[in-house]
Short mmCIF file of C-alpha atoms in Angstrom, two decimals:
data_model
loop_
_atom_site.label_atom_id
_atom_site.label_comp_id
_atom_site.label_asym_id
_atom_site.label_seq_id
_atom_site.Cartn_x
_atom_site.Cartn_y
_atom_site.Cartn_z
CA MET Y 1 -37.46 28.43 22.06
CA HIS Y 2 -34.08 26.62 22.02
CA ARG Y 3 -32.50 26.44 18.58
CA ILE Y 4 -29.39 24.64 17.40
CA THR Y 5 -26.46 26.92 16.57
CA ARG Y 6 -24.14 27.00 13.59
CA THR Y 7 -21.58 25.06 15.63
CA ASP Y 8 -24.17 22.38 16.38
CA PHE Y 9 -24.98 22.21 12.65
CA TRP Y 10 -21.35 21.51 11.77
CA LYS Y 11 -21.05 18.97 14.58
CA ILE Y 12 -24.05 17.10 13.16
CA PHE Y 13 -22.51 17.38 9.68
CA PHE Y 14 -19.20 15.82 10.75
CA ARG Y 15 -20.87 13.18 12.89
CA SER Y 16 -23.02 12.20 9.90
CA PHE Y 17 -19.90 10.65 8.34
CA PHE Y 18 -20.22 7.91 10.96
CA ILE Y 19 -23.91 7.29 10.43
CA GLN Y 20 -23.29 3.69 9.34
CA SER Y 21 -21.05 2.88 12.32
CA GLY Y 22 -22.71 0.24 14.44
CA TRP Y 23 -24.93 -0.94 11.56
CA ASN Y 24 -26.98 -3.83 12.88
CA TYR Y 25 -30.01 -5.85 11.83
CA LYS Y 26 -32.26 -4.54 14.61
CA GLY Y 27 -31.94 -0.75 14.37
CA MET Y 28 -29.92 -0.61 11.11
CA ILE Y 29 -28.28 2.86 11.14
CA SER Y 30 -30.09 4.03 14.28
CA LEU Y 31 -26.93 4.00 16.42
CA GLY Y 32 -25.09 6.24 13.97
CA PHE Y 33 -28.19 8.40 13.58
CA THR Y 34 -28.30 8.88 17.35
CA PHE Y 35 -24.60 9.75 17.41
CA ALA Y 36 -25.21 12.44 14.79
CA MET Y 37 -28.22 13.79 16.71
CA GLU Y 38 -26.35 14.06 20.01
CA PRO Y 39 -25.47 17.78 19.53
CA VAL Y 40 -29.19 18.50 19.14
CA ALA Y 41 -29.91 16.69 22.40
CA LYS Y 42 -27.14 18.61 24.16
CA ARG Y 43 -28.53 21.93 22.87
CA LEU Y 44 -32.20 21.28 23.64
CA TYR Y 45 -32.00 19.25 26.86
CA LYS Y 46 -28.58 19.94 28.42
CA ASP Y 47 -30.20 20.69 31.81
CA ASP Y 48 -32.73 17.86 31.73
CA PRO Y 49 -31.06 14.40 31.69
CA GLU Y 50 -34.42 12.61 31.57
CA LYS Y 51 -35.62 14.41 28.43
CA TYR Y 52 -32.10 14.16 26.99
CA ASN Y 53 -32.16 10.37 27.36
CA ARG Y 54 -35.73 10.12 26.08
CA PHE Y 55 -34.79 12.08 22.97
CA LEU Y 56 -31.80 9.84 22.26
CA GLY Y 57 -33.95 6.80 23.02
CA ARG Y 58 -36.32 7.93 20.26
CA SER Y 59 -33.37 8.28 17.89
CA LEU Y 60 -32.33 4.71 18.62
CA GLY Y 61 -35.55 3.47 17.02
CA PHE Y 62 -35.29 1.57 13.74
CA PHE Y 63 -34.06 3.71 10.86
CA ASN Y 64 -32.35 3.04 7.57
CA ALA Y 65 -31.43 5.24 4.61
CA HIS Y 66 -28.67 5.83 2.14
CA PRO Y 67 -25.76 7.13 4.31
CA TYR Y 68 -25.40 10.38 2.35
CA PHE Y 69 -29.10 11.10 1.95
CA ALA Y 70 -29.74 10.35 5.63
CA SER Y 71 -28.66 13.99 6.15
CA TYR Y 72 -32.09 15.08 4.94
CA ALA Y 73 -33.60 13.07 7.79
CA LEU Y 74 -31.04 14.42 10.28
CA GLY Y 75 -31.91 18.01 9.39
CA ALA Y 76 -35.66 17.43 9.34
CA VAL Y 77 -35.65 15.58 12.66
CA ALA Y 78 -33.48 18.33 14.24
CA CYS Y 79 -36.12 20.85 13.14
CA LEU Y 80 -38.96 18.72 14.47
CA GLU Y 81 -37.16 18.10 17.78
CA GLU Y 82 -37.01 21.86 18.32
CA LYS Y 83 -40.79 21.92 17.88
CA ILE Y 84 -41.16 19.00 20.31
CA ALA Y 85 -39.02 20.84 22.89
CA ALA Y 86 -41.28 23.89 22.41
CA GLY Y 87 -44.39 21.74 22.82
CA GLU Y 88 -45.67 22.42 19.28
CA ILE Y 89 -45.77 18.77 18.16
CA THR Y 90 -45.62 15.36 19.86
CA PRO Y 91 -42.72 12.88 19.63
CA ASP Y 92 -44.98 10.38 17.85
CA GLN Y 93 -45.52 12.81 14.96
CA SER Y 94 -41.75 13.12 14.51
CA ASP Y 95 -41.29 9.33 14.63
CA VAL Y 96 -43.95 8.71 12.00
CA PHE Y 97 -42.40 11.31 9.71
CA LYS Y 98 -38.89 9.87 10.21
CA ASN Y 99 -40.13 6.37 9.30
CA ALA Y 100 -41.84 7.74 6.22
CA LEU Y 101 -38.51 9.08 4.98
CA ILE Y 102 -36.82 5.65 5.00
CA GLY Y 103 -38.09 4.58 1.57
CA PRO Y 104 -37.46 7.78 -0.43
CA LEU Y 105 -34.02 8.42 1.08
CA GLY Y 106 -32.89 4.87 0.39
CA ALA Y 107 -34.27 4.70 -3.15
CA LEU Y 108 -32.91 8.09 -4.18
CA GLY Y 109 -29.46 7.50 -2.73
CA ASP Y 110 -29.13 4.04 -4.23
CA GLN Y 111 -30.24 5.26 -7.67
CA ILE Y 112 -27.89 8.20 -7.74
CA PHE Y 113 -24.74 7.12 -5.90
CA TRP Y 114 -24.47 3.33 -6.04
CA VAL Y 115 -25.91 2.87 -9.54
CA VAL Y 116 -24.58 5.98 -11.29
CA ILE Y 117 -21.89 8.06 -9.60
CA LYS Y 118 -19.68 5.38 -8.02
CA PRO Y 119 -19.41 3.12 -11.14
CA ALA Y 120 -18.85 6.16 -13.36
CA VAL Y 121 -16.05 7.68 -11.28
CA PHE Y 122 -14.12 4.46 -10.74
CA ALA Y 123 -14.62 3.25 -14.33
CA LEU Y 124 -13.14 6.59 -15.37
CA GLY Y 125 -10.21 5.90 -13.06
CA VAL Y 126 -9.63 2.48 -14.61
CA ALA Y 127 -9.79 3.95 -18.13
CA ALA Y 128 -7.35 6.71 -17.15
CA PHE Y 129 -4.94 4.19 -15.60
CA LEU Y 130 -4.96 2.19 -18.85
CA ILE Y 131 -4.22 5.29 -20.93
CA ILE Y 132 -1.71 7.04 -18.67
CA ASP Y 133 1.57 5.38 -17.65
CA ASP Y 134 3.17 8.21 -15.69
CA ILE Y 135 2.93 7.68 -11.91
CA ASN Y 136 2.59 11.41 -11.15
CA GLN Y 137 -0.24 11.83 -13.65
CA ARG Y 138 -2.00 8.80 -12.19
CA PHE Y 139 -1.78 10.46 -8.79
CA TYR Y 140 -3.51 13.56 -10.24
CA ILE Y 141 -6.17 11.26 -11.73
CA LEU Y 142 -6.84 9.87 -8.25
CA ILE Y 143 -7.24 13.41 -6.92
CA LEU Y 144 -9.66 14.19 -9.75
CA MET Y 145 -11.61 11.04 -8.94
CA PHE Y 146 -11.74 12.02 -5.29
CA PHE Y 147 -13.37 15.34 -6.19
CA LEU Y 148 -15.67 13.84 -8.83
CA TYR Y 149 -17.01 11.38 -6.27
CA ASN Y 150 -17.01 13.52 -3.16
CA GLY Y 151 -18.26 16.72 -4.78
CA PRO Y 152 -21.82 15.35 -5.07
CA HIS Y 153 -21.30 13.41 -1.82
CA PHE Y 154 -20.48 16.48 0.27
CA TYR Y 155 -23.15 18.51 -1.53
CA VAL Y 156 -25.86 16.00 -0.64
CA ARG Y 157 -24.72 15.74 2.98
CA TYR Y 158 -24.51 19.51 3.47
CA MET Y 159 -27.61 20.53 1.50
CA GLY Y 160 -29.58 17.60 2.89
CA LEU Y 161 -28.85 18.70 6.44
CA ARG Y 162 -29.55 22.35 5.65
CA ARG Y 163 -32.74 21.80 3.65
CA GLY Y 164 -34.01 19.23 6.14
CA TYR Y 165 -33.48 21.67 9.00
CA GLU Y 166 -34.99 24.63 7.11
CA ARG Y 167 -38.05 22.80 5.85
CA GLY Y 168 -38.84 20.15 8.45
CA TYR Y 169 -41.94 18.36 7.14
CA GLY Y 170 -41.47 20.16 3.79
CA VAL Y 171 -38.19 18.31 3.12
CA CYS Y 172 -40.14 15.84 0.95
CA ASP Y 173 -40.27 18.47 -1.81
CA ALA Y 174 -36.48 18.29 -2.06
CA LEU Y 175 -36.49 14.50 -2.41
CA LYS Y 176 -37.54 14.18 -6.01
CA VAL Y 177 -35.43 12.37 -8.55
CA GLU Y 178 -36.06 15.24 -11.03
CA HIS Y 179 -33.77 17.47 -8.94
CA PHE Y 180 -30.90 15.07 -9.62
CA LYS Y 181 -31.62 14.39 -13.29
CA LEU Y 182 -28.65 16.38 -14.60
CA ILE Y 183 -26.15 14.71 -12.32
CA LYS Y 184 -27.54 11.27 -13.21
CA HIS Y 185 -27.32 12.05 -16.91
CA VAL Y 186 -23.79 13.48 -16.81
CA TYR Y 187 -22.31 10.74 -14.62
CA GLY Y 188 -24.22 8.06 -16.51
CA LEU Y 189 -22.64 9.25 -19.76
CA LEU Y 190 -19.22 9.45 -18.11
CA GLY Y 191 -19.52 5.87 -16.88
CA ALA Y 192 -20.70 4.46 -20.20
CA ILE Y 193 -17.92 6.24 -22.09
CA SER Y 194 -15.29 5.09 -19.57
CA VAL Y 195 -16.35 1.44 -19.82
CA GLY Y 196 -16.33 1.73 -23.62
CA VAL Y 197 -12.84 3.24 -23.51
CA VAL Y 198 -11.57 0.40 -21.25
CA ALA Y 199 -12.95 -2.24 -23.60
CA GLY Y 200 -11.74 -0.38 -26.70
CA ILE Y 201 -8.21 0.13 -25.40
CA TYR Y 202 -7.87 -3.47 -24.38
CA LEU Y 203 -9.27 -4.82 -27.64
CA SER Y 204 -6.93 -2.65 -29.67
CA SER Y 205 -3.95 -3.80 -27.56
CA LEU Y 206 -4.53 -7.38 -28.72
CA GLN Y 207 -2.59 -8.37 -31.81
CA VAL Y 208 -4.37 -8.06 -35.15
CA ASN Y 209 -4.45 -11.80 -35.81
CA ASP Y 210 -5.21 -12.82 -32.21
CA TYR Y 211 -8.77 -13.90 -33.00
CA LEU Y 212 -8.79 -16.28 -30.04
CA GLY Y 213 -7.85 -13.44 -27.70
CA VAL Y 214 -10.63 -11.25 -29.03
CA ALA Y 215 -13.12 -14.12 -28.80
CA LEU Y 216 -12.06 -14.84 -25.22
CA PHE Y 217 -12.35 -11.19 -24.24
CA LEU Y 218 -15.85 -10.94 -25.66
CA SER Y 219 -16.90 -14.28 -24.17
CA ALA Y 220 -15.60 -13.20 -20.74
CA ILE Y 221 -17.79 -10.09 -20.98
CA LEU Y 222 -20.80 -12.16 -22.02
CA ILE Y 223 -20.34 -14.89 -19.37
CA ALA Y 224 -19.75 -12.41 -16.55
CA GLY Y 225 -22.58 -10.14 -17.71
CA TYR Y 226 -24.99 -13.06 -18.05
CA PHE Y 227 -24.32 -14.57 -14.64
CA LYS Y 228 -24.24 -11.20 -12.90
CA THR Y 229 -27.28 -9.64 -14.56
CA SER Y 230 -29.62 -12.51 -15.46
CA LYS Y 231 -28.75 -15.06 -12.79
CA SER Y 232 -27.58 -12.73 -9.98
CA ARG Y 233 -24.70 -15.13 -9.38
CA THR Y 234 -21.92 -12.72 -8.54
CA TYR Y 235 -19.26 -15.28 -7.64
CA TRP Y 236 -19.91 -17.50 -10.68
CA ALA Y 237 -19.76 -14.38 -12.85
CA MET Y 238 -16.26 -13.65 -11.52
CA ILE Y 239 -14.86 -17.20 -11.59
CA LEU Y 240 -16.24 -18.89 -14.72
CA PRO Y 241 -14.64 -16.62 -17.34
CA LEU Y 242 -11.23 -17.07 -15.67
CA LEU Y 243 -11.52 -20.85 -15.56
CA PHE Y 244 -12.69 -20.85 -19.18
CA SER Y 245 -9.61 -18.83 -20.18
CA VAL Y 246 -7.36 -21.39 -18.45
CA LEU Y 247 -9.13 -24.24 -20.23
CA VAL Y 248 -8.64 -22.52 -23.58
CA GLY Y 249 -4.99 -21.85 -22.73
CA ILE Y 250 -4.36 -25.51 -21.86
CA ILE Y 251 -6.15 -26.81 -24.99
CA ASN Y 252 -4.33 -24.27 -27.16
CA SER Y 253 -0.92 -25.28 -25.79
CA ILE Y 254 -1.68 -28.99 -26.33
CA LEU Y 255 -2.82 -28.35 -29.91
CA MET J 1 6.79 -2.57 5.11
CA GLU J 2 5.85 -5.64 7.14
CA LEU J 3 2.55 -7.39 6.53
CA ILE J 4 1.35 -6.51 10.03
CA GLY J 5 1.81 -2.81 9.35
CA ILE J 6 0.13 -3.10 5.96
CA SER J 7 -2.80 -4.99 7.50
CA LEU J 8 -3.28 -2.39 10.23
CA LEU J 9 -3.05 0.59 7.89
CA LEU J 10 -5.27 -0.82 5.16
CA GLY J 11 -7.61 -2.37 7.74
CA LEU J 12 -8.14 1.17 9.04
CA ILE J 13 -8.62 2.63 5.54
CA CYS J 14 -11.10 -0.11 4.67
CA LEU J 15 -13.42 1.16 7.40
CA ASP J 16 -14.21 3.79 4.78
CA GLN J 17 -16.04 1.17 2.71
CA LYS J 18 -19.15 1.07 4.88
CA TYR J 19 -18.69 2.26 8.44
CA ALA J 20 -16.80 5.57 8.54
CA LEU J 21 -16.41 8.56 6.22
CA GLN J 22 -17.29 6.70 2.99
CA LEU J 23 -15.13 8.93 0.83
CA GLY J 24 -14.28 6.14 -1.61
CA ILE J 25 -10.66 5.84 -0.40
CA SER J 26 -11.05 2.13 0.31
CA GLN J 27 -11.65 1.33 -3.37
CA PRO J 28 -9.02 -0.98 -4.97
CA LEU J 29 -7.66 1.77 -7.25
CA ILE J 30 -6.64 3.78 -4.19
CA THR J 31 -5.63 1.00 -1.78
CA SER J 32 -3.47 -0.53 -4.51
CA MET J 33 -1.72 2.82 -4.93
CA ILE J 34 -1.12 2.95 -1.18
CA LEU J 35 0.16 -0.63 -1.25
CA GLY J 36 2.42 0.34 -4.15
CA VAL J 37 3.84 3.22 -2.11
CA LEU J 38 4.40 0.95 0.91
CA THR J 39 6.10 -1.85 -1.05
CA GLY J 40 7.82 0.29 -3.70
CA GLU J 41 6.04 -1.66 -6.46
CA PHE J 42 3.88 1.07 -8.00
CA VAL J 43 3.33 -0.27 -11.49
CA PRO J 44 2.19 -3.85 -10.79
CA SER J 45 0.20 -2.71 -7.76
CA MET J 46 -1.72 -0.12 -9.73
CA TYR J 47 -2.23 -2.58 -12.57
CA PHE J 48 -3.83 -5.10 -10.25
CA GLY J 49 -5.91 -2.41 -8.54
CA ALA J 50 -7.22 -1.12 -11.88
CA ILE J 51 -8.25 -4.51 -13.26
CA ILE J 52 -9.83 -5.75 -10.04
CA GLN J 53 -11.69 -2.44 -9.50
CA LEU J 54 -14.21 -3.25 -12.22
CA PHE J 55 -15.26 -6.43 -10.40
CA TRP J 56 -16.92 -4.50 -7.56
CA LEU J 57 -18.61 -1.55 -9.25
CA ALA J 58 -21.88 -3.39 -9.77
CA ASN J 59 -22.14 -4.44 -6.12
CA LEU J 60 -25.01 -2.35 -4.79
CA PRO J 61 -25.15 -2.17 -0.96
CA ILE J 62 -28.90 -1.63 -0.97
CA GLY J 63 -30.60 -1.93 2.40
CA ALA J 64 -29.47 -5.07 4.18
CA ALA J 65 -28.26 -6.74 0.97
CA LYS J 66 -25.33 -9.12 1.35
CA ILE J 67 -22.54 -8.11 -1.03
CA PRO J 68 -19.00 -9.38 -1.48
CA ASP J 69 -16.44 -7.52 0.60
CA GLY J 70 -14.45 -6.59 -2.47
CA ASN J 71 -12.37 -3.73 -1.10
CA ILE J 72 -10.69 -5.67 1.69
CA ALA J 73 -10.33 -8.77 -0.49
CA SER J 74 -8.64 -6.69 -3.20
CA VAL J 75 -5.93 -5.69 -0.72
CA ILE J 76 -5.23 -9.38 -0.07
CA GLY J 77 -5.15 -10.15 -3.80
CA ALA J 78 -2.88 -7.20 -4.52
CA TYR J 79 -0.42 -8.24 -1.80
CA ILE J 80 -0.21 -11.80 -3.10
CA TYR J 81 0.16 -10.55 -6.68
CA LEU J 82 2.97 -8.16 -5.76
CA HIS J 83 4.82 -10.73 -3.66
CA PHE J 84 5.10 -13.29 -6.45
CA GLU J 85 5.50 -10.83 -9.32
CA GLN J 86 8.60 -9.57 -7.53
CA GLN J 87 10.05 -13.08 -7.36
CA GLY J 88 9.53 -13.69 -11.08
CA HIS J 89 9.82 -17.49 -11.24
CA LEU J 90 6.11 -18.21 -11.68
CA ALA J 91 4.10 -17.43 -14.82
CA HIS J 92 2.50 -13.98 -14.67
CA GLY J 93 -0.89 -15.39 -15.72
CA PHE J 94 -0.79 -17.99 -12.96
CA ILE J 95 0.04 -15.36 -10.34
CA LEU J 96 -2.73 -13.10 -11.59
CA LEU J 97 -5.26 -15.94 -11.65
CA ALA J 98 -4.34 -17.05 -8.14
CA ALA J 99 -4.48 -13.48 -6.82
CA VAL J 100 -7.90 -12.86 -8.39
CA LEU J 101 -9.30 -16.18 -7.14
CA MET J 102 -8.01 -15.41 -3.64
CA THR J 103 -9.66 -12.00 -3.91
CA VAL J 104 -12.99 -13.60 -4.84
CA LEU J 105 -12.66 -16.15 -2.01
CA PHE J 106 -11.91 -13.50 0.60
CA SER J 107 -14.64 -11.23 -0.70
CA PHE J 108 -17.02 -14.04 0.26
CA ILE J 109 -15.34 -14.64 3.63
CA GLY J 110 -15.32 -10.88 4.29
CA SER J 111 -19.01 -10.69 3.50
CA GLU J 112 -19.82 -13.49 5.95
CA MET J 113 -17.61 -11.87 8.60
CA ASP J 114 -19.42 -8.58 8.05
CA ILE J 115 -22.80 -10.21 8.61
CA TRP J 116 -21.54 -11.82 11.80
CA ILE J 117 -20.25 -8.48 13.13
CA ARG J 118 -23.50 -6.72 12.19
CA LYS J 119 -25.40 -9.29 14.22
CA GLY J 120 -23.01 -8.62 17.10
CA ASN J 121 -23.60 -4.86 16.78
CA VAL J 122 -27.14 -5.44 18.04
CA ARG J 123 -25.55 -5.72 21.50
CA PHE J 124 -24.29 -2.14 21.27
CA LEU J 125 -27.78 -1.02 20.36
CA ASP J 126 -29.26 -3.00 23.26
CA TRP J 127 -26.72 -1.52 25.69
CA GLY J 128 -27.61 1.91 24.37
CA LEU J 129 -31.32 1.25 24.90
CA ARG J 130 -30.52 0.05 28.44
CA ASP J 131 -28.47 3.20 29.11
CA VAL J 132 -31.27 5.57 28.08
CA HIS J 133 -33.31 4.24 30.98
CA ASN J 134 -30.55 5.13 33.45
CA LYS J 135 -30.51 8.47 35.20
CA LYS J 136 -27.07 9.41 33.86
CA LYS J 137 -26.76 11.14 30.48
CA PHE J 138 -26.45 8.60 27.71
CA ARG J 139 -23.21 8.86 25.67
CA VAL J 140 -23.38 7.28 22.22
CA GLY J 141 -19.77 7.94 21.31
CA LYS J 142 -18.36 5.04 23.31
CA TYR J 143 -20.49 2.56 21.36
CA ILE J 144 -19.54 4.10 18.02
CA ILE J 145 -15.84 3.88 18.91
CA SER J 146 -16.28 0.30 20.14
CA THR J 147 -18.03 -0.89 17.00
CA LEU J 148 -15.45 0.82 14.78
CA GLY J 149 -12.75 -0.86 16.85
CA VAL J 150 -14.32 -4.26 16.26
CA HIS J 151 -14.54 -3.65 12.51
CA PHE J 152 -10.95 -2.39 12.40
CA ILE J 153 -9.60 -5.46 14.18
CA ALA J 154 -11.67 -7.75 11.93
CA ASN J 155 -10.49 -5.97 8.75
CA SER J 156 -6.83 -6.11 9.82
CA LEU J 157 -7.06 -9.77 10.81
CA LEU J 158 -8.76 -10.67 7.56
CA ILE J 159 -6.08 -8.91 5.50
CA TYR J 160 -3.27 -10.49 7.53
CA ILE J 161 -4.67 -14.03 7.61
CA GLY J 162 -5.83 -13.87 3.99
CA SER J 163 -2.44 -12.70 2.79
CA MET J 164 -0.57 -15.35 4.83
CA LEU J 165 -2.92 -18.08 3.58
CA GLY J 166 -2.52 -16.91 0.00
CA LEU J 167 1.26 -16.88 0.31
CA TRP J 168 1.23 -20.37 1.80
CA ILE J 169 -0.99 -21.76 -0.98
CA MET J 170 1.16 -20.21 -3.67
CA GLU J 171 4.41 -21.38 -2.05
CA SER J 172 2.94 -24.90 -1.88
CA ALA J 173 1.94 -24.79 -5.55
CA ALA J 174 5.19 -23.17 -6.75
CA PRO J 175 7.26 -26.41 -7.02
CA PHE J 176 4.78 -27.84 -9.52
CA SER J 177 5.83 -27.23 -13.10
CA PHE J 178 2.43 -26.12 -14.35
CA CYS J 179 2.80 -22.86 -12.41
CA ALA J 180 5.58 -21.74 -14.71
CA ARG J 181 3.91 -22.83 -17.96
CA THR J 182 3.28 -19.45 -19.54
CA ASN J 183 1.11 -20.85 -22.35
CA TRP J 184 -1.50 -22.27 -20.01
CA TRP J 185 -2.15 -18.88 -18.39
CA ARG J 186 -1.63 -16.56 -21.37
CA TYR J 187 -5.28 -15.58 -21.61
CA VAL J 188 -5.86 -14.81 -17.92
CA ASP J 189 -5.23 -11.05 -18.30
CA ILE J 190 -7.74 -10.90 -21.14
CA ALA J 191 -10.31 -12.85 -19.13
CA VAL J 192 -9.85 -10.70 -15.99
CA ILE J 193 -10.45 -7.44 -17.86
CA GLY J 194 -13.32 -8.96 -19.84
CA THR J 195 -14.86 -10.21 -16.60
CA GLY J 196 -14.56 -6.75 -15.08
CA VAL J 197 -16.27 -5.15 -18.07
CA GLY J 198 -18.99 -7.82 -17.97
CA MET J 199 -19.54 -7.28 -14.24
CA VAL J 200 -19.90 -3.52 -14.58
CA MET J 201 -22.41 -4.00 -17.40
CA ALA J 202 -24.88 -5.00 -14.67
CA VAL J 203 -25.39 -1.31 -13.90
CA TYR J 204 -25.64 -0.33 -17.57
CA LYS J 205 -28.66 -2.28 -18.71
CA GLU J 206 -30.29 0.11 -21.17
CA LYS J 207 -29.89 -0.66 -24.87
CA LYS J 208 -29.02 2.95 -25.69
CA THR J 209 -26.15 2.74 -23.19
CA HIS J 210 -24.91 -0.43 -24.86
CA ARG J 211 -25.11 1.28 -28.25
CA LEU J 212 -23.09 4.22 -26.89
CA MET J 213 -20.47 1.84 -25.46
CA GLY J 214 -20.26 0.03 -28.80
CA ILE J 215 -19.70 3.32 -30.63
CA ILE J 216 -17.02 4.35 -28.13
CA ILE J 217 -15.26 0.98 -28.48
CA LEU J 218 -15.17 1.31 -32.26
CA LEU J 219 -13.99 4.93 -32.10
CA VAL J 220 -11.21 4.03 -29.66
CA ILE J 221 -10.03 1.08 -31.77
CA LEU J 222 -10.17 3.16 -34.94
CA GLY J 223 -8.42 6.10 -33.32
CA LEU J 224 -5.62 3.98 -31.90
CA LYS J 225 -5.07 2.13 -35.19
CA VAL J 226 -4.93 5.42 -37.12
CA ALA J 227 -2.50 6.87 -34.56
CA HIS J 228 -0.37 3.73 -34.80
CA TYR J 229 -0.07 3.81 -38.59
CA ALA J 230 0.26 7.63 -38.83
#
């Protein structure tokens, strides 16, 4: 039976960084998924152009997932494609399984990276920039942020690909939010503390008797938070507090 | 460095936002640092990058959701901010307000452009599906490179045109006296940071998280006041 090699594994890993290239409303990330799967096709069907094209044609079918967690699907599908090449399972079985992964991979990735890790890391960066004035130290902060963000990122991509390939159908066991509880908790805390630090530093930088400044700061938070969270009006949330501050500034200068 | 060079370099880096690598290097904190290196204006560039960063943290690119293109727009805002801060004859608050509003405007335009390109990307998929039926071996790489090329050109054009438009609007407004009235714009900094904090609160909805933030805010204020008087 043909099996992918270590070199193929790393090729898939590096190609997975382009999984969202060619994102479109018909196949979503299927073009990038196919690009990442190409080394598998070359390994399994290098002497059979018809099967090679059929395999890649299957990969071009609709698929969507969080870009980092899609590695679980890449690994699992690589494993299943080896079984297809060996005649152990049919292509339809692989397609059904791949489609079933769309929901869990998307939900897990969104919960962990977009909602927790990304806001936490960059809020920390903002807090650090407000505290630290030295350019060199800010540069080190950026390096720290890079590792804080990409540590979990690379881990998910690598382990997702590895576990998916090792377990095939069994990859679902690895896709439980409980496995990521610690990382969610730690980064969640980091984010909340960072946002608190940003607000605290800025409030304390206002002059003691600048009640209007404090009131404006708090009202900007409330207006933006209300329109963003309750009304889902992102652009109003960004613009209204600024216009309100200008109005207050004009009235204050007249009075 | 000329605007064309800046647009090309940062247009390339902004591919990181959604379509290549996704290492987080297209975030405003980092692109503003790069812009600061290119223009020699580190401090104001990093300041703008830090305060505008908070605006985009609650944008969740879930599924096919349409979100503002904050990273590219922040480059435009930062460029406009740096250009007029250097000159020094307009009120800081006015420059900041204009830069942030331009950022918001181009985040919307960038989002619409992104949707348009994504619709166009269907062609690459269709060509790929057509190729798999040919007898020759199908090569995906050429379509990936093509689509990245399209995004790169679009990013660079958006940064260039957005920056030129912003400069033109500001130059047109500059002769009017209200632009230099410091008092009118004195609260803009406060509002921008407050808005950023309010925006990021959208991802921190739990009451216990709000309580923790409140405690941290009080501790920070207390700590800084004690340090100040000590």
